[in-house]
PDB file of C-alpha atoms in Angstrom:
ATOM      1  CA  MET F   1       3.535  11.068  16.541  1.00  0.00           C
ATOM      2  CA  VAL F   2       2.868   7.324  16.608  1.00  0.00           C
ATOM      3  CA  TYR F   3      -0.782   6.392  16.300  1.00  0.00           C
ATOM      4  CA  THR F   4      -1.749   3.469  18.553  1.00  0.00           C
ATOM      5  CA  PRO F   5      -5.224   2.157  17.729  1.00  0.00           C
ATOM      6  CA  THR F   6      -7.698   1.368  20.483  1.00  0.00           C
ATOM      7  CA  ALA F   7     -10.366  -1.349  20.395  1.00  0.00           C
ATOM      8  CA  PRO F   8     -12.679   0.495  17.961  1.00  0.00           C
ATOM      9  CA  ALA F   9      -9.747   1.070  15.649  1.00  0.00           C
ATOM     10  CA  LEU F  10      -8.898  -2.623  15.695  1.00  0.00           C
ATOM     11  CA  VAL F  11     -12.461  -3.369  14.660  1.00  0.00           C
ATOM     12  CA  ALA F  12     -12.038  -0.948  11.768  1.00  0.00           C
ATOM     13  CA  ALA F  13      -8.767  -2.594  10.793  1.00  0.00           C
ATOM     14  CA  ARG F  14     -10.411  -5.996  10.746  1.00  0.00           C
ATOM     15  CA  HIS F  15     -13.156  -4.514   8.575  1.00  0.00           C
ATOM     16  CA  GLU F  16     -10.467  -3.137   6.268  1.00  0.00           C
ATOM     17  CA  LEU F  17      -9.001  -6.544   5.528  1.00  0.00           C
ATOM     18  CA  GLY F  18     -12.272  -8.432   5.599  1.00  0.00           C
ATOM     19  CA  SER F  19     -14.366  -6.214   3.384  1.00  0.00           C
ATOM     20  CA  GLY F  20     -12.409  -3.086   2.527  1.00  0.00           C
ATOM     21  CA  LEU F  21     -11.803  -3.933  -1.134  1.00  0.00           C
ATOM     22  CA  ALA F  22     -14.708  -5.622  -2.882  1.00  0.00           C
ATOM     23  CA  ARG F  23     -15.798  -8.287  -0.406  1.00  0.00           C
ATOM     24  CA  ALA F  24     -17.951  -9.820  -3.125  1.00  0.00           C
ATOM     25  CA  GLY F  25     -14.901 -10.518  -5.282  1.00  0.00           C
ATOM     26  CA  THR F  26     -12.771 -12.128  -2.587  1.00  0.00           C
ATOM     27  CA  GLU F  27     -14.120 -15.652  -2.958  1.00  0.00           C
ATOM     28  CA  ARG F  28     -13.648 -15.454  -6.718  1.00  0.00           C
ATOM     29  CA  ALA F  29     -10.112 -14.140  -6.226  1.00  0.00           C
ATOM     30  CA  LEU F  30      -9.177 -17.077  -3.979  1.00  0.00           C
ATOM     31  CA  SER F  31      -9.323 -19.280  -7.048  1.00  0.00           C
ATOM     32  CA  ARG F  32      -6.904 -16.989  -8.938  1.00  0.00           C
ATOM     33  CA  GLU F  33      -3.181 -16.895  -8.267  1.00  0.00           C
ATOM     34  CA  ARG F  34      -0.925 -13.943  -9.028  1.00  0.00           C
ATOM     35  CA  THR F  35       2.871 -13.714  -8.990  1.00  0.00           C
ATOM     36  CA  TYR F  36       4.252 -11.191  -6.521  1.00  0.00           C
ATOM     37  CA  ASP F  37       7.895 -10.074  -6.476  1.00  0.00           C
ATOM     38  CA  VAL F  38       9.807  -9.070  -3.357  1.00  0.00           C
ATOM     39  CA  GLU F  39      13.172  -7.553  -2.475  1.00  0.00           C
ATOM     40  CA  ALA F  40      14.054  -7.301   1.220  1.00  0.00           C
ATOM     41  CA  LEU F  41      17.047  -6.159   3.256  1.00  0.00           C
ATOM     42  CA  ARG F  42      18.652  -8.825   5.440  1.00  0.00           C
ATOM     43  CA  PRO F  43      20.180  -7.976   8.857  1.00  0.00           C
ATOM     44  CA  ASP F  44      23.663  -8.425   7.374  1.00  0.00           C
ATOM     45  CA  GLY F  45      22.957  -5.783   4.721  1.00  0.00           C
ATOM     46  CA  SER F  46      22.518  -8.207   1.833  1.00  0.00           C
ATOM     47  CA  VAL F  47      19.355  -8.313  -0.246  1.00  0.00           C
ATOM     48  CA  THR F  48      17.072 -11.296  -0.709  1.00  0.00           C
ATOM     49  CA  ARG F  49      14.808 -11.579  -3.754  1.00  0.00           C
ATOM     50  CA  ARG F  50      11.901 -13.902  -4.329  1.00  0.00           C
ATOM     51  CA  SER F  51       8.894 -14.356  -6.589  1.00  0.00           C
ATOM     52  CA  LEU F  52       5.959 -16.260  -5.144  1.00  0.00           C
ATOM     53  CA  GLY F  53       2.447 -17.059  -6.184  1.00  0.00           C
ATOM     54  CA  ALA F  54      -0.449 -16.161  -3.901  1.00  0.00           C
ATOM     55  CA  PRO F  55      -4.176 -15.433  -4.171  1.00  0.00           C
ATOM     56  CA  ALA F  56      -5.266 -12.287  -6.015  1.00  0.00           C
ATOM     57  CA  THR F  57      -7.223 -11.112  -2.961  1.00  0.00           C
ATOM     58  CA  PRO F  58      -7.388  -7.579  -1.524  1.00  0.00           C
ATOM     59  CA  ALA F  59      -5.160  -8.451   1.437  1.00  0.00           C
ATOM     60  CA  PHE F  60      -2.353  -9.584  -0.860  1.00  0.00           C
ATOM     61  CA  GLU F  61      -2.831  -7.085  -3.688  1.00  0.00           C
ATOM     62  CA  ALA F  62      -2.858  -4.097  -1.305  1.00  0.00           C
ATOM     63  CA  ALA F  63       0.698  -4.983  -0.281  1.00  0.00           C
ATOM     64  CA  PHE F  64       1.990  -4.621  -3.847  1.00  0.00           C
ATOM     65  CA  SER F  65      -0.099  -1.920  -5.483  1.00  0.00           C
ATOM     66  CA  ALA F  66       0.542   1.630  -4.262  1.00  0.00           C
ATOM     67  CA  VAL F  67       2.336   3.407  -7.118  1.00  0.00           C
ATOM     68  CA  ALA F  68       2.972   2.721 -10.785  1.00  0.00           C
ATOM     69  CA  ARG F  69       6.306   2.363 -12.548  1.00  0.00           C
ATOM     70  CA  GLY F  70       7.906   5.746 -13.182  1.00  0.00           C
ATOM     71  CA  THR F  71       6.685   7.396  -9.977  1.00  0.00           C
ATOM     72  CA  LEU F  72       9.402   9.587  -8.446  1.00  0.00           C
ATOM     73  CA  ILE F  73      10.127   8.910  -4.756  1.00  0.00           C
ATOM     74  CA  ALA F  74      11.973  11.365  -2.478  1.00  0.00           C
ATOM     75  CA  THR F  75      15.244   9.856  -1.220  1.00  0.00           C
ATOM     76  CA  THR F  76      18.418  11.248   0.334  1.00  0.00           C
ATOM     77  CA  ARG F  77      19.888  10.992  -3.172  1.00  0.00           C
ATOM     78  CA  GLY F  78      17.107  13.076  -4.692  1.00  0.00           C
ATOM     79  CA  GLN F  79      14.092  11.955  -6.706  1.00  0.00           C
ATOM     80  CA  VAL F  80      14.374   8.316  -7.807  1.00  0.00           C
ATOM     81  CA  ALA F  81      11.925   6.338  -9.959  1.00  0.00           C
ATOM     82  CA  VAL F  82      10.292   3.639  -7.872  1.00  0.00           C
ATOM     83  CA  GLU F  83      11.542   0.848 -10.151  1.00  0.00           C
ATOM     84  CA  ASP F  84      15.136   2.050  -9.578  1.00  0.00           C
ATOM     85  CA  LEU F  85      14.945   1.875  -5.782  1.00  0.00           C
ATOM     86  CA  ALA F  86      16.838  -0.829  -3.912  1.00  0.00           C
ATOM     87  CA  PRO F  87      16.619  -2.074  -0.324  1.00  0.00           C
ATOM     88  CA  GLY F  88      19.022  -0.143   1.887  1.00  0.00           C
ATOM     89  CA  MET F  89      18.513   3.189   0.117  1.00  0.00           C
ATOM     90  CA  LYS F  90      17.216   5.891   2.452  1.00  0.00           C
ATOM     91  CA  LEU F  91      13.820   7.410   1.809  1.00  0.00           C
ATOM     92  CA  VAL F  92      12.841  10.794   3.214  1.00  0.00           C
ATOM     93  CA  THR F  93       9.979  10.306   5.676  1.00  0.00           C
ATOM     94  CA  ASN F  94       7.859  13.056   7.191  1.00  0.00           C
ATOM     95  CA  GLU F  95       7.980  11.574  10.688  1.00  0.00           C
ATOM     96  CA  ARG F  96      11.563  10.385  11.245  1.00  0.00           C
ATOM     97  CA  GLY F  97      13.672  11.910   8.503  1.00  0.00           C
ATOM     98  CA  PRO F  98      15.800   9.512   6.399  1.00  0.00           C
ATOM     99  CA  SER F  99      14.749   5.885   6.871  1.00  0.00           C
ATOM    100  CA  PRO F 100      16.231   2.791   5.209  1.00  0.00           C
ATOM    101  CA  LEU F 101      14.073   1.069   2.629  1.00  0.00           C
ATOM    102  CA  MET F 102      13.566  -2.432   4.011  1.00  0.00           C
ATOM    103  CA  TRP F 103      11.201  -3.976   1.501  1.00  0.00           C
ATOM    104  CA  ILE F 104       9.954  -3.536  -2.067  1.00  0.00           C
ATOM    105  CA  GLY F 105       6.896  -5.402  -3.297  1.00  0.00           C
ATOM    106  CA  ALA F 106       5.863  -5.438  -6.949  1.00  0.00           C
ATOM    107  CA  MET F 107       3.183  -6.981  -9.117  1.00  0.00           C
ATOM    108  CA  THR F 108       1.887  -6.655 -12.655  1.00  0.00           C
ATOM    109  CA  LEU F 109      -1.785  -5.742 -12.804  1.00  0.00           C
ATOM    110  CA  PRO F 110      -3.417  -7.148 -15.950  1.00  0.00           C
ATOM    111  CA  PRO F 111      -6.177  -5.331 -17.830  1.00  0.00           C
ATOM    112  CA  ARG F 112      -9.711  -5.896 -16.626  1.00  0.00           C
ATOM    113  CA  PRO F 113     -11.258  -8.834 -18.518  1.00  0.00           C
ATOM    114  CA  ALA F 114     -13.704  -7.893 -21.252  1.00  0.00           C
ATOM    115  CA  GLY F 115     -17.286  -7.730 -20.062  1.00  0.00           C
ATOM    116  CA  ARG F 116     -16.347  -7.527 -16.375  1.00  0.00           C
ATOM    117  CA  ASP F 117     -17.566  -4.339 -14.737  1.00  0.00           C
ATOM    118  CA  GLY F 118     -17.439  -2.852 -11.284  1.00  0.00           C
ATOM    119  CA  ASP F 119     -13.808  -3.254 -10.194  1.00  0.00           C
ATOM    120  CA  THR F 120     -11.759  -0.084 -10.435  1.00  0.00           C
ATOM    121  CA  ARG F 121      -8.192  -1.037 -11.282  1.00  0.00           C
ATOM    122  CA  LEU F 122      -6.223   2.208 -10.999  1.00  0.00           C
ATOM    123  CA  ILE F 123      -6.601   5.857 -10.046  1.00  0.00           C
ATOM    124  CA  ARG F 124      -5.035   8.688 -12.035  1.00  0.00           C
ATOM    125  CA  VAL F 125      -4.420  11.932 -10.135  1.00  0.00           C
ATOM    126  CA  MET F 126      -4.019  14.826 -12.551  1.00  0.00           C
ATOM    127  CA  ALA F 127      -1.103  17.233 -12.163  1.00  0.00           C
ATOM    128  CA  ASP F 128      -1.766  19.957  -9.559  1.00  0.00           C
ATOM    129  CA  ALA F 129      -5.039  18.296  -8.417  1.00  0.00           C
ATOM    130  CA  PHE F 130      -4.151  18.990  -4.763  1.00  0.00           C
ATOM    131  CA  GLY F 131      -2.215  22.219  -5.326  1.00  0.00           C
ATOM    132  CA  ILE F 132       0.761  23.393  -7.341  1.00  0.00           C
ATOM    133  CA  GLY F 133       3.130  20.461  -7.839  1.00  0.00           C
ATOM    134  CA  ARG F 134       0.820  18.060  -6.007  1.00  0.00           C
ATOM    135  CA  PRO F 135       1.256  15.896  -7.903  1.00  0.00           C
ATOM    136  CA  MET F 136       3.731  16.672 -10.637  1.00  0.00           C
ATOM    137  CA  PRO F 137       3.354  15.175 -13.189  1.00  0.00           C
ATOM    138  CA  ASP F 138       0.209  13.015 -13.309  1.00  0.00           C
ATOM    139  CA  PHE F 139       0.281  10.291 -10.660  1.00  0.00           C
ATOM    140  CA  LEU F 140      -0.996   6.749 -11.251  1.00  0.00           C
ATOM    141  CA  THR F 141      -1.891   4.770  -8.142  1.00  0.00           C
ATOM    142  CA  GLY F 142      -3.067   1.261  -7.455  1.00  0.00           C
ATOM    143  CA  PRO F 143      -5.709  -0.041  -5.040  1.00  0.00           C
ATOM    144  CA  GLY F 144      -3.261  -0.118  -2.112  1.00  0.00           C
ATOM    145  CA  ALA F 145      -2.462   3.633  -2.016  1.00  0.00           C
ATOM    146  CA  ARG F 146      -3.477   6.224   0.562  1.00  0.00           C
ATOM    147  CA  ILE F 147      -2.709   9.960   0.784  1.00  0.00           C
ATOM    148  CA  LEU F 148      -2.261  11.890   4.040  1.00  0.00           C
ATOM    149  CA  LYS F 149      -4.824  14.683   4.220  1.00  0.00           C
ATOM    150  CA  ARG F 150      -7.159  16.465   6.595  1.00  0.00           C
ATOM    151  CA  ASN F 151     -10.427  14.591   6.654  1.00  0.00           C
ATOM    152  CA  GLY F 152     -13.465  16.833   7.056  1.00  0.00           C
ATOM    153  CA  ALA F 153     -14.128  17.849  10.663  1.00  0.00           C
ATOM    154  CA  GLN F 154     -11.406  15.608  12.098  1.00  0.00           C
ATOM    155  CA  ALA F 155      -8.533  17.557  13.605  1.00  0.00           C
ATOM    156  CA  ASP F 156      -5.892  14.952  12.769  1.00  0.00           C
ATOM    157  CA  MET F 157      -4.453  14.247   9.378  1.00  0.00           C
ATOM    158  CA  VAL F 158      -5.844  10.959   8.091  1.00  0.00           C
ATOM    159  CA  LEU F 159      -4.520   8.500   5.518  1.00  0.00           C
ATOM    160  CA  THR F 160      -7.282   8.352   2.925  1.00  0.00           C
ATOM    161  CA  PRO F 161      -7.560   5.892   0.013  1.00  0.00           C
ATOM    162  CA  PHE F 162      -7.252   7.576  -3.368  1.00  0.00           C
ATOM    163  CA  LEU F 163     -10.306   5.601  -4.414  1.00  0.00           C
ATOM    164  CA  ASP F 164     -12.386   7.657  -1.963  1.00  0.00           C
ATOM    165  CA  LEU F 165     -11.255  10.870  -3.672  1.00  0.00           C
ATOM    166  CA  VAL F 166     -12.380  10.032  -7.211  1.00  0.00           C
ATOM    167  CA  ASP F 167     -14.349  12.986  -8.563  1.00  0.00           C
ATOM    168  CA  GLY F 168     -14.133  12.433 -12.320  1.00  0.00           C
ATOM    169  CA  ASN F 169     -12.105  15.602 -12.684  1.00  0.00           C
ATOM    170  CA  GLY F 170      -8.772  15.845 -10.858  1.00  0.00           C
ATOM    171  CA  VAL F 171      -8.917  12.251  -9.596  1.00  0.00           C
ATOM    172  CA  VAL F 172     -10.148   9.723 -12.141  1.00  0.00           C
ATOM    173  CA  ALA F 173     -10.701   5.954 -12.068  1.00  0.00           C
ATOM    174  CA  VAL F 174      -9.040   4.269 -15.028  1.00  0.00           C
ATOM    175  CA  ASN F 175      -8.790   0.735 -16.413  1.00  0.00           C
ATOM    176  CA  PRO F 176      -5.752   0.658 -18.722  1.00  0.00           C
ATOM    177  CA  PRO F 177      -5.913  -1.680 -21.739  1.00  0.00           C
ATOM    178  CA  SER F 178      -2.403  -3.033 -21.093  1.00  0.00           C
ATOM    179  CA  PRO F 179      -0.636  -4.444 -18.006  1.00  0.00           C
ATOM    180  CA  VAL F 180       0.729  -1.971 -15.425  1.00  0.00           C
ATOM    181  CA  ARG F 181       3.657  -2.599 -13.088  1.00  0.00           C
ATOM    182  CA  LEU F 182       2.847  -1.542  -9.514  1.00  0.00           C
ATOM    183  CA  PHE F 183       4.984  -1.212  -6.377  1.00  0.00           C
ATOM    184  CA  HIS F 184       4.726  -0.738  -2.625  1.00  0.00           C
ATOM    185  CA  LEU F 185       7.501   0.165  -0.188  1.00  0.00           C
ATOM    186  CA  GLY F 186       8.148  -0.940   3.383  1.00  0.00           C
ATOM    187  CA  LEU F 187      10.222   0.804   6.067  1.00  0.00           C
ATOM    188  CA  ARG F 188      11.345  -0.209   9.570  1.00  0.00           C
ATOM    189  CA  ARG F 189       8.254   1.537  10.890  1.00  0.00           C
ATOM    190  CA  HIS F 190       5.119   2.802   9.209  1.00  0.00           C
ATOM    191  CA  ALA F 191       5.612   6.354   7.939  1.00  0.00           C
ATOM    192  CA  THR F 192       4.710   8.712   5.134  1.00  0.00           C
ATOM    193  CA  ILE F 193       6.936   9.385   2.155  1.00  0.00           C
ATOM    194  CA  THR F 194       6.752  11.737  -0.819  1.00  0.00           C
ATOM    195  CA  ALA F 195       5.757  10.343  -4.210  1.00  0.00           C
ATOM    196  CA  ALA F 196       5.377  12.731  -7.159  1.00  0.00           C
ATOM    197  CA  GLY F 197       4.928  15.562  -4.654  1.00  0.00           C
ATOM    198  CA  LEU F 198       2.172  13.800  -2.669  1.00  0.00           C
ATOM    199  CA  THR F 199       2.403  12.453   0.875  1.00  0.00           C
ATOM    200  CA  ILE F 200       1.580   8.744   0.825  1.00  0.00           C
ATOM    201  CA  GLU F 201       2.099   5.927   3.318  1.00  0.00           C
ATOM    202  CA  SER F 202       4.610   3.118   3.401  1.00  0.00           C
ATOM    203  CA  PHE F 203       3.157  -0.365   3.551  1.00  0.00           C
ATOM    204  CA  HIS F 204       1.410  -1.615   6.692  1.00  0.00           C
ATOM    205  CA  PRO F 205      -1.149  -4.454   6.626  1.00  0.00           C
ATOM    206  CA  GLY F 206      -3.227  -2.946   9.431  1.00  0.00           C
ATOM    207  CA  PRO F 207      -3.434  -3.648  13.180  1.00  0.00           C
ATOM    208  CA  GLY F 208      -4.616  -7.159  13.928  1.00  0.00           C
ATOM    209  CA  PHE F 209      -4.544  -8.255  10.288  1.00  0.00           C
ATOM    210  CA  GLU F 210      -3.296 -11.708  11.258  1.00  0.00           C
ATOM    211  CA  ARG F 211      -6.552 -12.462  13.042  1.00  0.00           C
ATOM    212  CA  GLN F 212      -8.396 -12.217   9.743  1.00  0.00           C
ATOM    213  CA  MET F 213      -6.343 -14.947   8.046  1.00  0.00           C
ATOM    214  CA  THR F 214      -6.220 -18.675   8.460  1.00  0.00           C
ATOM    215  CA  ALA F 215      -2.915 -20.047   9.716  1.00  0.00           C
ATOM    216  CA  ALA F 216      -2.072 -21.308   6.236  1.00  0.00           C
ATOM    217  CA  MET F 217      -2.904 -17.991   4.574  1.00  0.00           C
ATOM    218  CA  LEU F 218      -0.944 -16.020   7.190  1.00  0.00           C
ATOM    219  CA  GLU F 219       2.089 -18.215   6.555  1.00  0.00           C
ATOM    220  CA  ARG F 220       1.847 -17.481   2.832  1.00  0.00           C
ATOM    221  CA  PHE F 221       1.470 -13.743   3.503  1.00  0.00           C
ATOM    222  CA  MET F 222       4.425 -13.518   5.896  1.00  0.00           C
ATOM    223  CA  ALA F 223       6.622 -15.389   3.395  1.00  0.00           C
ATOM    224  CA  PHE F 224       6.656 -12.148   1.410  1.00  0.00           C
ATOM    225  CA  PHE F 225       8.318 -10.353   4.335  1.00  0.00           C
ATOM    226  CA  PRO F 226      11.522 -12.318   5.043  1.00  0.00           C
ATOM    227  CA  HIS F 227      12.940  -9.445   7.080  1.00  0.00           C
ATOM    228  CA  LEU F 228      10.158  -9.841   9.670  1.00  0.00           C
ATOM    229  CA  ALA F 229       9.869 -12.751  12.096  1.00  0.00           C
ATOM    230  CA  ARG F 230       6.272 -12.186  13.199  1.00  0.00           C
ATOM    231  CA  PRO F 231       3.248  -9.970  12.370  1.00  0.00           C
ATOM    232  CA  SER F 232       3.801  -7.730  15.406  1.00  0.00           C
ATOM    233  CA  GLU F 233       7.055  -6.489  13.861  1.00  0.00           C
ATOM    234  CA  PHE F 234       5.087  -4.328  11.428  1.00  0.00           C
ATOM    235  CA  GLY F 235       4.704  -2.039  14.457  1.00  0.00           C
ATOM    236  CA  PRO F 236       2.069   0.679  15.031  1.00  0.00           C
ATOM    237  CA  LEU F 237       0.478   2.991  12.502  1.00  0.00           C
ATOM    238  CA  ALA F 238       2.000   6.455  12.181  1.00  0.00           C
ATOM    239  CA  HIS F 239      -1.415   8.034  11.489  1.00  0.00           C
ATOM    240  CA  PRO F 240      -5.071   7.039  11.664  1.00  0.00           C
ATOM    241  CA  ARG F 241      -6.380   5.894   8.319  1.00  0.00           C
ATOM    242  CA  GLN F 242      -9.491   5.050   6.385  1.00  0.00           C
ATOM    243  CA  PRO F 243      -9.987   1.448   5.237  1.00  0.00           C
ATOM    244  CA  LEU F 244      -9.177   0.766   1.612  1.00  0.00           C
ATOM    245  CA  GLY F 245     -12.297   1.022  -0.497  1.00  0.00           C
ATOM    246  CA  SER F 246     -14.161   2.572   2.423  1.00  0.00           C
ATOM    247  CA  ALA F 247     -15.848   5.364   0.472  1.00  0.00           C
ATOM    248  CA  GLY F 248     -16.150   7.285   3.695  1.00  0.00           C
ATOM    249  CA  GLY F 249     -16.736   4.263   5.925  1.00  0.00           C
ATOM    250  CA  GLN F 250     -15.475   3.633   9.455  1.00  0.00           C
ATOM    251  CA  SER F 251     -11.854   4.625   9.996  1.00  0.00           C
ATOM    252  CA  ASP F 252      -8.953   3.461  12.149  1.00  0.00           C
ATOM    253  CA  VAL F 253      -9.554   6.400  14.512  1.00  0.00           C
ATOM    254  CA  ALA F 254     -10.113   6.015  18.223  1.00  0.00           C
TER     255      ALA F 254
END
């Protein structure tokens, strides 16, 4: 099923990019640059690689921070560590079966500066927190990760940020003392994949994201996606989802 957001959902998506992850820190982040690394599949089957600097804002960081190095991803070749994936390999999706990996984004998240409180860096999901083998082993996620799960009274499965599931027991917020390499994965169309036994989403910036960026910032953002000619080519969402950092806030649900 392809989820096509209506007007209320577009409002939620705009909220997601505008204030979903620490609105208060966005202005401060604009003054900080981070290096982001990209591998993308060209139409001729070759791979392009680039490293570019861009602001350390939620909109950029969410595109590069779903899973940590070492996470096993389900592919047609079996379980493969995320750092060993390459564009063109086929990932097993839950909506369309095998789907070619079009894009890999990566960044190194530094430790939180001493004396700076309030910004959760990573989420650790303990083994079997969501059932036997879900995940297996422990699963370390970044701020851009969502899991597909049933959300309260809603009938549909909803993509929910791991940050919203922190309970101090099976799902714990952590701030590692050393840098952590993080990755996100892009497909031809938004879908869910299996990482360490959990169902997570491939990258999608959200419906209407381009309307929340200046022309200059949008140009910088799209430079990280050389396989796409325009924002509309991200396509529709496969499932409704909660905004990142929503803590139960408004969702992308009609």
